[in-house]
Amino acid sequence: MQKFTLWFATLCLPHLAAAQAIPDTTSRGTRSFVEVGGLAASASQTPFWLRTRQYGLVPLNNPAGIVRAGTTFFKGDPTDPRRVHLKVGIEGALISSATTPAEPNAVRILLPEAYASLRLGQFELYGGRRREVFGLMDTLLTSGSYSWSGNALPIPKIQLGTRGFAPLGFTNGIVAINAFYAHGWFGKADSVQGSYLHQKALYGRVSLFKRRVNLYAGVVHNAQWAGRRNVGTLSVNGQLPNTFKDYLRVITASETPIADSTSYVEIDRLNRVGNHLGSIDFAVEILGDRSNWFLYYQHPYEDKSGVAFQNMPDGLYGVRWRNAGAVTGGFRFQQVTAEVLSTMNQSGFTTDQNGLFAGADDYFNNYQYSDGWAYRRHIIGTPFITLREDTRPDLRDLRSAYGRLTVSSNRAQVIHIGLLGGWPSGAQVRALFSFSQHFGRPILRDPRVPLAQFSGMAEASVPLRWLGGSELAATVSLDQGQWLTNNFGGWIRLRKIFARPQ
């Protein structure tokens, strides 16, 4: 939770590859898909790795049936970098599941993607919802990027930026930039109505040794701001700061006027306007003849203590190995990803209001935006920071400071392994194994922590000749431990892809 200021104006970027429901191909024509599936488990709560990082589509409770359909198409020639072309994508999902107080509707319709983008060369302007993940990390087998992981339904926004890394011509392609600037709409939430998203990023890449070694660094900055909440001490007559001057303060994370009590309350002067968070990322990529290596670190921040690295060693540490050798017959390991996530330090377990850095950052929690860093009851960032309703029912009263906030545990240690392999036929197997310990929140320690947890999944997908070519995928998942309900479940789905050239 942000307590003191960010003392620099961050710019940011999207990470190395944006995860897409439909591949972001530049081939001309239309690409569509239809998918039907169902899931069930031994407990009423859906297992962790069946529902996590699914863009908010998989319900918390089961059994559930999901029907999805989507399409993307181009207008203009996407292969010509000198001409503007249009890309449109839309995906709808019909979801039927067991009802809960949090999800009272048995049948829901969601739009995880509905966007239009104008593209010219490496640049793009788009509006709508689009599947994205931000940060330097492996997208396929990761435990989840720190601040924007693909765990929640995409937030509608307008975004201007590059598509991937754009080489700077005067450097002969040695230096490349990946950047964007966006404005979004959170819409209605339980605690605040009509708040906005401010988001920006700037990442750089330097290629060395004939592009065999690539160095990356950058920062992503997210802020939730404006909106209305219940009248009280956390707002001025229910209104949170929402003027253009406030927007400039959000962009630059600058201080609010101390003497202006007509527009700001004490928490605005203490925290700056809005709820800020993000990550400062570093990575190195080594491309060999037989294998590729990618090592990365995402450093979290929510205030100036994080920017000054006072919360070390918190962050996401990862290494990805990818098989670059010649394809041969039989099974082949394609990729291994290993990650360690720690959110234990938080600039100190307790607060020191008189110090330069306050401590007790209380990641993803905020008093004004008391739903936390979440959208439609799903954490936006790493799913190992946990909403109260996602834990075991008997742990939802976990002891914490300043009342029961939406995020019940943001101090965690995680070891995560991801494996991917396949055959020349196109059949693949994928597995994720996560070992975690959960310690609640800063300041007050619940006597029941730490709580250990294992969550794992294994998935197999096989191309079929049915319907002129389709894919069948089956996933099994297990939760075993002290933090989540012990559970075993499965998900089976059939997908048909249609491609029509222009």
Coordinates of C-alpha atoms in Angstrom, one line a residue:
M1 CA 0.0 0.0 0.0
Q2 CA 1.4 3.4 -1.0
K3 CA 2.2 5.5 2.1
F4 CA 4.8 8.0 0.8
T5 CA 5.6 9.4 -2.6
L6 CA 7.1 8.2 -5.8
W7 CA 9.8 10.8 -6.3
F8 CA 10.2 10.3 -10.0
A9 CA 7.9 10.3 -12.9
T10 CA 7.9 6.9 -14.4
L11 CA 7.5 5.9 -18.0
C12 CA 7.0 2.3 -19.0
L13 CA 6.5 -0.6 -21.4
P14 CA 4.9 -3.9 -22.3
H15 CA 7.0 -6.9 -21.7
L16 CA 8.8 -9.0 -24.2
A17 CA 5.6 -10.6 -25.6
A18 CA 2.0 -9.8 -25.0
A19 CA 0.0 -13.0 -24.3
Q20 CA -2.8 -13.2 -26.9
A21 CA -5.9 -15.4 -27.0
I22 CA -5.6 -15.4 -30.7
P23 CA -2.0 -15.3 -32.0
D24 CA -0.9 -11.8 -33.0
T25 CA 0.0 -13.0 -36.5
T26 CA 0.8 -10.5 -39.3
S27 CA -0.6 -12.8 -42.0
R28 CA -3.3 -11.2 -44.0
G29 CA -6.9 -12.4 -43.6
T30 CA -9.2 -13.5 -40.8
R31 CA -8.4 -15.9 -38.0
S32 CA -11.2 -17.2 -35.8
F33 CA -11.7 -19.9 -33.1
V34 CA -14.4 -21.7 -31.2
E35 CA -13.8 -23.5 -27.9
V36 CA -16.0 -25.5 -25.6
G37 CA -14.9 -26.9 -22.3
G38 CA -15.9 -28.0 -18.8
L39 CA -14.2 -28.3 -15.4
A40 CA -14.9 -29.9 -12.1
A41 CA -13.1 -30.5 -8.8
S42 CA -13.3 -32.5 -5.6
A43 CA -14.0 -29.2 -3.7
S44 CA -16.4 -26.4 -4.5
Q45 CA -13.5 -24.0 -5.1
T46 CA -11.7 -24.3 -8.4
P47 CA -8.0 -25.4 -8.1
F48 CA -5.4 -22.6 -8.2
W49 CA -3.8 -23.4 -11.5
L50 CA -7.1 -24.0 -13.3
R51 CA -8.3 -20.5 -12.6
T52 CA -5.1 -18.5 -12.3
R53 CA -3.8 -16.3 -15.1
Q54 CA -6.9 -17.0 -17.2
Y55 CA -7.9 -13.3 -17.7
G56 CA -10.7 -13.6 -15.2
L57 CA -12.7 -16.2 -17.3
V58 CA -12.5 -19.2 -15.0
P59 CA -14.9 -18.9 -12.0
L60 CA -13.8 -19.3 -8.4
N61 CA -16.4 -22.1 -7.9
N62 CA -17.1 -25.2 -9.9
P63 CA -18.4 -27.2 -11.7
A64 CA -18.4 -24.9 -14.7
G65 CA -18.8 -24.9 -18.5
I66 CA -17.2 -22.4 -20.7
V67 CA -17.9 -21.6 -24.4
R68 CA -15.5 -19.2 -26.1
A69 CA -15.4 -17.8 -29.6
G70 CA -13.2 -15.1 -31.1
T71 CA -11.9 -13.6 -34.3
T72 CA -9.2 -11.2 -35.5
F73 CA -9.0 -9.6 -38.9
F74 CA -6.9 -6.9 -40.8
K75 CA -7.9 -4.1 -43.1
G76 CA -5.0 -3.1 -45.2
D77 CA -1.6 -4.8 -45.6
P78 CA 0.1 -5.6 -42.3
T79 CA 3.3 -6.5 -44.1
D80 CA 3.8 -3.0 -45.5
P81 CA 5.5 -0.9 -42.7
R82 CA 4.9 2.4 -44.6
R83 CA 1.1 2.2 -44.6
V84 CA -1.4 2.3 -41.9
H85 CA -3.5 -0.8 -41.4
L86 CA -6.3 -1.8 -39.0
K87 CA -6.5 -4.8 -36.8
V88 CA -9.7 -5.7 -35.0
G89 CA -10.1 -8.5 -32.4
I90 CA -13.1 -9.7 -30.4
E91 CA -13.6 -12.6 -28.1
G92 CA -16.7 -13.6 -26.1
A93 CA -17.2 -16.2 -23.4
L94 CA -20.3 -17.8 -22.1
I95 CA -19.7 -19.1 -18.6
S96 CA -22.1 -21.3 -16.5
S97 CA -21.0 -22.1 -13.0
A98 CA -22.0 -22.7 -9.4
T99 CA -23.2 -19.5 -7.7
T100 CA -21.5 -17.8 -4.7
P101 CA -22.1 -14.5 -2.9
A102 CA -19.2 -13.1 -4.9
E103 CA -20.5 -14.6 -8.2
P104 CA -24.3 -14.7 -7.8
N105 CA -25.1 -15.2 -11.5
A106 CA -25.0 -18.8 -12.7
V107 CA -24.6 -17.7 -16.3
R108 CA -22.4 -14.8 -17.4
I109 CA -21.2 -13.3 -20.6
L110 CA -17.7 -11.7 -20.7
L111 CA -15.7 -10.0 -23.4
P112 CA -12.0 -10.6 -22.6
E113 CA -11.1 -9.0 -25.9
A114 CA -12.8 -6.3 -27.9
Y115 CA -10.4 -3.8 -29.5
A116 CA -9.4 -2.0 -32.7
S117 CA -5.9 -0.9 -33.4
L118 CA -4.3 1.4 -36.0
R119 CA -0.8 0.3 -36.9
L120 CA 2.0 1.9 -38.8
G121 CA 5.4 0.1 -38.8
Q122 CA 6.4 -0.5 -35.2
F123 CA 3.8 1.9 -33.7
E124 CA 0.2 1.3 -32.7
L125 CA -2.8 3.1 -31.3
Y126 CA -5.5 0.9 -29.9
G127 CA -8.7 1.1 -27.9
G128 CA -10.7 -1.5 -26.0
R129 CA -10.0 -4.6 -24.0
R130 CA -6.9 -6.7 -25.0
R131 CA -5.1 -9.6 -23.4
E132 CA -1.7 -8.3 -22.2
V133 CA 1.0 -9.0 -19.6
F134 CA 3.7 -6.4 -18.7
G135 CA 7.1 -6.9 -17.3
L136 CA 10.4 -8.7 -18.3
M137 CA 9.8 -12.4 -17.7
D138 CA 8.9 -15.6 -19.5
T139 CA 5.2 -15.4 -20.5
L140 CA 4.5 -19.1 -21.1
L141 CA 5.5 -20.9 -17.9
T142 CA 5.7 -18.0 -15.4
S143 CA 4.1 -17.8 -12.0
G144 CA 2.9 -14.3 -13.1
S145 CA 4.3 -10.9 -13.7
Y146 CA 4.4 -8.8 -10.5
S147 CA 2.1 -5.9 -11.4
W148 CA 0.1 -7.1 -14.5
S149 CA 0.0 -10.8 -14.9
G150 CA -3.1 -11.7 -17.0
N151 CA -4.9 -12.9 -14.0
A152 CA -7.8 -10.4 -14.2
L153 CA -10.2 -9.5 -17.0
P154 CA -8.5 -6.9 -19.2
I155 CA -9.3 -3.3 -18.3
P156 CA -10.7 -1.2 -21.2
K157 CA -8.2 1.5 -22.2
I158 CA -6.7 3.6 -24.9
Q159 CA -3.0 3.0 -25.5
L160 CA -0.4 4.5 -27.8
G161 CA 3.0 2.8 -28.1
T162 CA 5.3 0.5 -29.9
R163 CA 4.6 -3.1 -30.9
G164 CA 7.4 -4.9 -29.2
F165 CA 11.0 -3.5 -29.3
A166 CA 11.5 -0.9 -32.0
P167 CA 15.1 -0.6 -33.2
L168 CA 16.7 2.9 -33.3
G169 CA 18.0 3.3 -36.8
F170 CA 21.0 5.5 -35.9
T171 CA 22.3 2.7 -33.6
N172 CA 22.2 0.2 -36.5
G173 CA 19.6 -1.8 -34.5
I174 CA 21.9 -2.2 -31.5
V175 CA 19.5 -0.2 -29.2
A176 CA 15.8 -0.7 -29.3
I177 CA 12.9 0.8 -27.3
N178 CA 9.6 -0.7 -26.2
A179 CA 7.2 1.9 -24.7
F180 CA 3.5 2.8 -24.3
Y181 CA 1.2 5.4 -22.6
A182 CA -2.4 4.5 -21.7
H183 CA -5.6 5.7 -20.0
G184 CA -8.1 3.2 -18.8
W185 CA -11.4 2.8 -16.9
F186 CA -12.0 0.6 -13.9
G187 CA -15.7 1.3 -13.9
K188 CA -17.8 0.2 -10.9
A189 CA -16.3 -1.5 -7.9
D190 CA -17.4 -2.3 -4.4
S191 CA -15.4 0.5 -2.8
V192 CA -15.0 3.2 -5.5
Q193 CA -17.1 4.1 -8.5
G194 CA -15.8 5.4 -11.8
S195 CA -12.0 5.4 -11.1
Y196 CA -9.4 5.6 -13.8
L197 CA -6.2 3.7 -14.8
H198 CA -3.0 5.5 -15.6
Q199 CA -0.4 3.3 -17.1
K200 CA 2.9 3.8 -18.9
A201 CA 6.1 2.0 -19.5
L202 CA 9.6 2.4 -21.0
Y203 CA 12.0 -0.5 -21.7
G204 CA 15.3 -0.6 -23.5
R205 CA 17.3 -3.3 -25.2
V206 CA 21.0 -3.3 -26.0
S207 CA 22.2 -6.1 -28.4
L208 CA 25.8 -7.2 -28.2
F209 CA 28.1 -9.7 -29.8
K210 CA 26.2 -9.9 -33.1
R211 CA 23.0 -9.9 -31.2
R212 CA 23.9 -13.1 -29.3
V213 CA 23.5 -11.2 -26.0
N214 CA 20.7 -8.8 -25.2
L215 CA 20.5 -6.6 -22.1
Y216 CA 17.1 -5.3 -21.0
A217 CA 16.0 -2.7 -18.4
G218 CA 12.9 -0.7 -17.9
V219 CA 10.0 0.3 -15.6
V220 CA 6.2 0.0 -15.7
H221 CA 4.1 2.4 -13.7
N222 CA 0.4 1.8 -12.8
A223 CA -1.9 4.1 -10.9
Q224 CA -5.6 3.9 -10.0
W225 CA -7.0 7.4 -9.4
A226 CA -10.2 9.5 -9.2
G227 CA -13.7 8.1 -8.6
R228 CA -16.3 8.4 -5.9
R229 CA -16.5 6.5 -2.6
N230 CA -18.6 6.7 0.5
V231 CA -18.4 10.0 2.3
G232 CA -15.9 9.9 5.1
T233 CA -12.4 10.9 6.1
L234 CA -10.8 9.3 3.0
S235 CA -12.4 11.7 0.5
V236 CA -13.8 15.2 0.2
N237 CA -17.6 14.7 0.2
G238 CA -17.1 11.3 -1.4
Q239 CA -15.1 12.6 -4.4
L240 CA -11.5 11.5 -4.9
P241 CA -9.1 14.0 -6.7
N242 CA -10.1 14.0 -10.4
T243 CA -9.1 17.3 -12.0
F244 CA -6.6 17.8 -14.8
K245 CA -4.1 19.1 -12.3
D246 CA -4.6 15.9 -10.3
Y247 CA -4.0 13.9 -13.5
L248 CA -0.7 15.6 -13.9
R249 CA 0.1 14.8 -10.3
V250 CA -0.7 11.2 -11.0
I251 CA 1.5 11.1 -14.1
T252 CA 4.5 12.6 -12.2
A253 CA 3.7 11.2 -8.8
S254 CA 4.2 14.8 -7.4
E255 CA 3.1 16.1 -4.0
T256 CA -0.3 17.6 -3.3
P257 CA -0.7 21.1 -1.8
I258 CA -0.5 20.8 1.9
A259 CA -2.8 23.8 2.6
D260 CA -5.6 22.8 0.2
S261 CA -8.1 21.0 2.4
T262 CA -11.0 21.7 0.0
S263 CA -9.8 19.2 -2.6
Y264 CA -7.5 16.8 -0.6
V265 CA -7.6 14.9 2.6
E266 CA -4.7 13.8 4.7
I267 CA -4.2 10.5 3.0
D268 CA -3.8 12.3 -0.4
R269 CA -0.9 14.4 1.1
L270 CA 0.6 11.4 2.6
N271 CA 0.3 9.0 -0.3
R272 CA 0.2 11.3 -3.3
V273 CA -2.9 11.3 -5.5
G274 CA -4.0 7.8 -6.5
N275 CA -2.8 4.2 -5.7
H276 CA 0.6 3.8 -7.4
L277 CA 2.5 0.6 -8.0
G278 CA 4.8 -1.1 -10.6
S279 CA 8.1 -2.8 -11.1
I280 CA 11.6 -1.9 -12.2
D281 CA 12.9 -4.7 -14.4
F282 CA 16.3 -6.1 -15.5
A283 CA 17.1 -9.0 -17.8
V284 CA 19.8 -10.6 -19.9
E285 CA 19.2 -12.9 -22.8
I286 CA 21.9 -15.3 -24.2
L287 CA 21.2 -16.9 -27.6
G288 CA 23.3 -20.0 -28.3
D289 CA 23.4 -22.6 -31.1
R290 CA 21.7 -25.3 -29.0
S291 CA 20.0 -23.4 -26.2
N292 CA 18.7 -19.9 -25.3
W293 CA 18.8 -18.5 -21.8
F294 CA 16.8 -15.6 -20.3
L295 CA 17.5 -14.4 -16.8
Y296 CA 15.2 -11.7 -15.3
Y297 CA 14.4 -9.7 -12.1
Q298 CA 11.3 -7.7 -11.4
H299 CA 11.7 -5.3 -8.5
P300 CA 8.4 -4.1 -7.0
Y301 CA 7.6 -0.6 -5.8
E302 CA 4.6 1.1 -4.3
D303 CA 6.2 4.3 -3.0
K304 CA 9.6 5.9 -2.8
S305 CA 11.0 3.2 -0.5
G306 CA 10.6 0.7 -3.3
V307 CA 12.0 3.1 -5.9
A308 CA 15.1 3.5 -3.6
F309 CA 15.3 -0.4 -3.3
Q310 CA 14.7 -0.3 0.4
N311 CA 12.5 -3.4 0.0
M312 CA 15.2 -5.6 -1.2
P313 CA 15.3 -8.6 -1.8
D314 CA 11.6 -8.5 -2.7
G315 CA 10.8 -9.3 -6.3
L316 CA 10.4 -11.9 -9.0
Y317 CA 13.6 -13.7 -9.9
G318 CA 13.6 -16.0 -13.0
V319 CA 15.6 -18.1 -15.4
R320 CA 14.2 -19.6 -18.6
W321 CA 16.0 -22.3 -20.7
R322 CA 14.7 -22.9 -24.2
N323 CA 15.9 -25.7 -26.5
A324 CA 17.3 -24.2 -29.7
G325 CA 18.8 -27.4 -31.1
A326 CA 17.7 -29.0 -34.3
V327 CA 14.3 -30.7 -34.2
T328 CA 14.5 -34.5 -34.2
G329 CA 12.0 -37.3 -34.1
G330 CA 10.4 -38.3 -30.8
F331 CA 9.8 -36.3 -27.6
R332 CA 11.8 -33.2 -26.9
F333 CA 12.0 -30.8 -24.0
Q334 CA 11.2 -27.4 -25.3
Q335 CA 11.5 -25.1 -22.3
V336 CA 12.1 -25.0 -18.5
T337 CA 11.4 -22.0 -16.4
A338 CA 12.3 -21.6 -12.7
E339 CA 11.2 -18.6 -10.6
V340 CA 11.5 -17.4 -7.0
L341 CA 9.1 -14.7 -5.7
S342 CA 9.6 -13.0 -2.4
T343 CA 7.4 -10.2 -1.0
M344 CA 8.5 -10.5 2.6
N345 CA 10.5 -7.3 3.2
Q346 CA 8.1 -4.5 2.1
S347 CA 10.6 -1.9 3.4
G348 CA 10.2 -3.2 6.9
F349 CA 7.6 -5.1 8.9
T350 CA 6.4 -2.0 10.9
T351 CA 6.0 1.6 10.0
D352 CA 8.2 4.6 10.9
Q353 CA 6.3 7.7 10.0
N354 CA 9.2 9.9 11.2
G355 CA 11.8 8.1 9.0
L356 CA 12.8 8.8 5.4
F357 CA 11.1 5.6 4.4
A358 CA 7.9 4.5 6.2
G359 CA 8.0 0.8 5.8
A360 CA 5.2 -1.8 5.8
D361 CA 4.3 -1.2 2.1
D362 CA 1.3 -3.6 2.4
Y363 CA 1.5 -4.6 -1.3
F364 CA -1.7 -4.3 -3.4
N365 CA -3.7 -2.8 -0.5
N366 CA -4.9 0.8 -0.3
Y367 CA -7.2 2.5 2.1
Q368 CA -9.0 4.7 -0.4
Y369 CA -9.2 2.0 -3.1
S370 CA -10.1 -0.7 -0.6
D371 CA -10.8 -3.3 -3.2
G372 CA -7.0 -3.4 -3.6
W373 CA -5.1 -3.9 -6.8
A374 CA -7.9 -6.0 -8.3
Y375 CA -10.4 -5.8 -11.1
R376 CA -13.7 -7.7 -11.0
R377 CA -12.6 -9.6 -7.9
H378 CA -9.4 -10.8 -9.5
I379 CA -5.9 -9.7 -8.5
I380 CA -4.3 -7.8 -11.4
G381 CA -0.7 -8.7 -10.5
T382 CA 1.0 -11.8 -9.2
P383 CA -1.7 -14.3 -8.1
F384 CA 0.4 -15.3 -5.0
I385 CA -0.8 -12.1 -3.4
T386 CA -4.1 -13.3 -2.3
L387 CA -7.6 -11.9 -2.0
R388 CA -9.5 -12.8 1.2
E389 CA -12.2 -14.7 -0.6
D390 CA -9.7 -16.9 -2.5
T391 CA -8.3 -18.5 0.6
R392 CA -9.6 -21.3 2.8
P393 CA -12.8 -20.2 4.5
D394 CA -11.4 -20.6 8.0
L395 CA -8.4 -18.3 7.1
R396 CA -10.5 -15.3 5.9
D397 CA -10.2 -13.8 9.4
L398 CA -6.4 -13.7 9.2
R399 CA -5.2 -11.1 11.8
S400 CA -4.0 -7.9 10.2
A401 CA -3.5 -4.2 10.9
Y402 CA -6.0 -1.5 10.2
G403 CA -8.9 -3.9 9.8
R404 CA -9.8 -6.6 7.3
L405 CA -8.7 -5.3 3.9
T406 CA -9.5 -7.1 0.6
V407 CA -6.0 -8.5 0.2
S408 CA -5.5 -10.8 3.2
S409 CA -1.9 -12.0 2.5
N410 CA 0.8 -10.1 0.6
R411 CA 3.8 -11.5 2.3
A412 CA 4.8 -14.7 0.5
Q413 CA 7.7 -16.8 -0.6
V414 CA 7.3 -18.9 -3.7
I415 CA 9.4 -21.4 -5.6
H416 CA 7.9 -22.1 -9.1
I417 CA 8.9 -24.6 -11.8
G418 CA 7.4 -24.7 -15.3
L419 CA 8.1 -27.5 -17.9
L420 CA 7.2 -27.7 -21.6
G421 CA 7.8 -30.5 -24.1
G422 CA 6.3 -31.9 -27.3
W423 CA 6.4 -34.2 -30.3
P424 CA 6.8 -33.5 -34.0
S425 CA 3.1 -34.3 -34.4
G426 CA 2.3 -31.1 -32.5
A427 CA 1.2 -32.8 -29.3
Q428 CA 2.5 -31.0 -26.2
V429 CA 2.7 -31.4 -22.5
R430 CA 3.0 -28.6 -20.0
A431 CA 3.4 -28.6 -16.2
L432 CA 3.5 -26.0 -13.5
F433 CA 4.6 -26.7 -9.9
S434 CA 4.4 -24.0 -7.2
F435 CA 5.6 -24.3 -3.6
S436 CA 4.6 -21.3 -1.4
Q437 CA 4.5 -20.0 2.1
H438 CA 2.1 -17.3 3.1
F439 CA 2.7 -14.9 6.1
G440 CA -0.3 -12.5 6.0
R441 CA 0.3 -8.8 6.0
P442 CA 2.8 -6.4 7.7
I443 CA 2.6 -4.8 11.2
L444 CA 0.5 -7.6 12.9
R445 CA 1.4 -11.3 12.7
D446 CA -1.3 -13.9 12.9
P447 CA -0.2 -16.8 15.1
R448 CA -1.3 -19.3 12.4
V449 CA 1.3 -18.2 9.9
P450 CA 3.4 -19.3 8.0
L451 CA 1.0 -21.4 6.0
A452 CA 2.6 -23.8 3.5
Q453 CA 1.0 -24.6 0.1
F454 CA 1.6 -26.7 -3.0
S455 CA -0.3 -26.0 -6.2
G456 CA 0.4 -27.9 -9.4
M457 CA -1.0 -28.7 -12.8
A458 CA -0.3 -30.9 -15.8
E459 CA -1.7 -30.4 -19.3
A460 CA -1.7 -32.3 -22.5
S461 CA -2.9 -31.0 -25.9
V462 CA -3.2 -33.1 -29.1
P463 CA -4.0 -31.9 -32.6
L464 CA -7.0 -33.9 -34.1
R465 CA -8.5 -34.4 -37.6
W466 CA -12.0 -33.8 -36.3
L467 CA -13.9 -31.0 -37.9
G468 CA -11.2 -30.5 -40.5
G469 CA -8.6 -30.0 -37.8
S470 CA -9.0 -29.1 -34.2
E471 CA -7.2 -29.4 -30.8
L472 CA -8.1 -31.3 -27.7
A473 CA -6.6 -30.3 -24.3
A474 CA -7.0 -31.9 -20.9
T475 CA -5.6 -30.4 -17.6
V476 CA -5.5 -31.8 -14.1
S477 CA -4.6 -29.7 -11.1
L478 CA -3.9 -30.3 -7.4
D479 CA -3.9 -28.0 -4.3
Q480 CA -2.5 -29.5 -1.2
G481 CA -1.5 -27.6 2.0
Q482 CA -2.6 -25.1 4.6
W483 CA -3.5 -22.0 2.6
L484 CA -6.0 -23.2 0.0
T485 CA -8.7 -25.8 0.2
N486 CA -7.2 -29.3 -0.5
N487 CA -8.5 -30.0 -4.0
F488 CA -8.1 -32.1 -7.2
G489 CA -9.8 -31.1 -10.4
G490 CA -9.7 -31.3 -14.2
W491 CA -10.6 -29.3 -17.2
I492 CA -11.2 -30.6 -20.8
R493 CA -11.7 -28.4 -23.8
L494 CA -11.9 -28.7 -27.6
R495 CA -10.8 -25.9 -29.9
K496 CA -11.4 -25.4 -33.6
I497 CA -9.4 -22.7 -35.4
F498 CA -10.6 -21.2 -38.8
A499 CA -8.2 -19.3 -41.0
R500 CA -9.3 -17.5 -44.1
P501 CA -6.6 -15.7 -46.3
Q502 CA -7.4 -12.2 -47.6

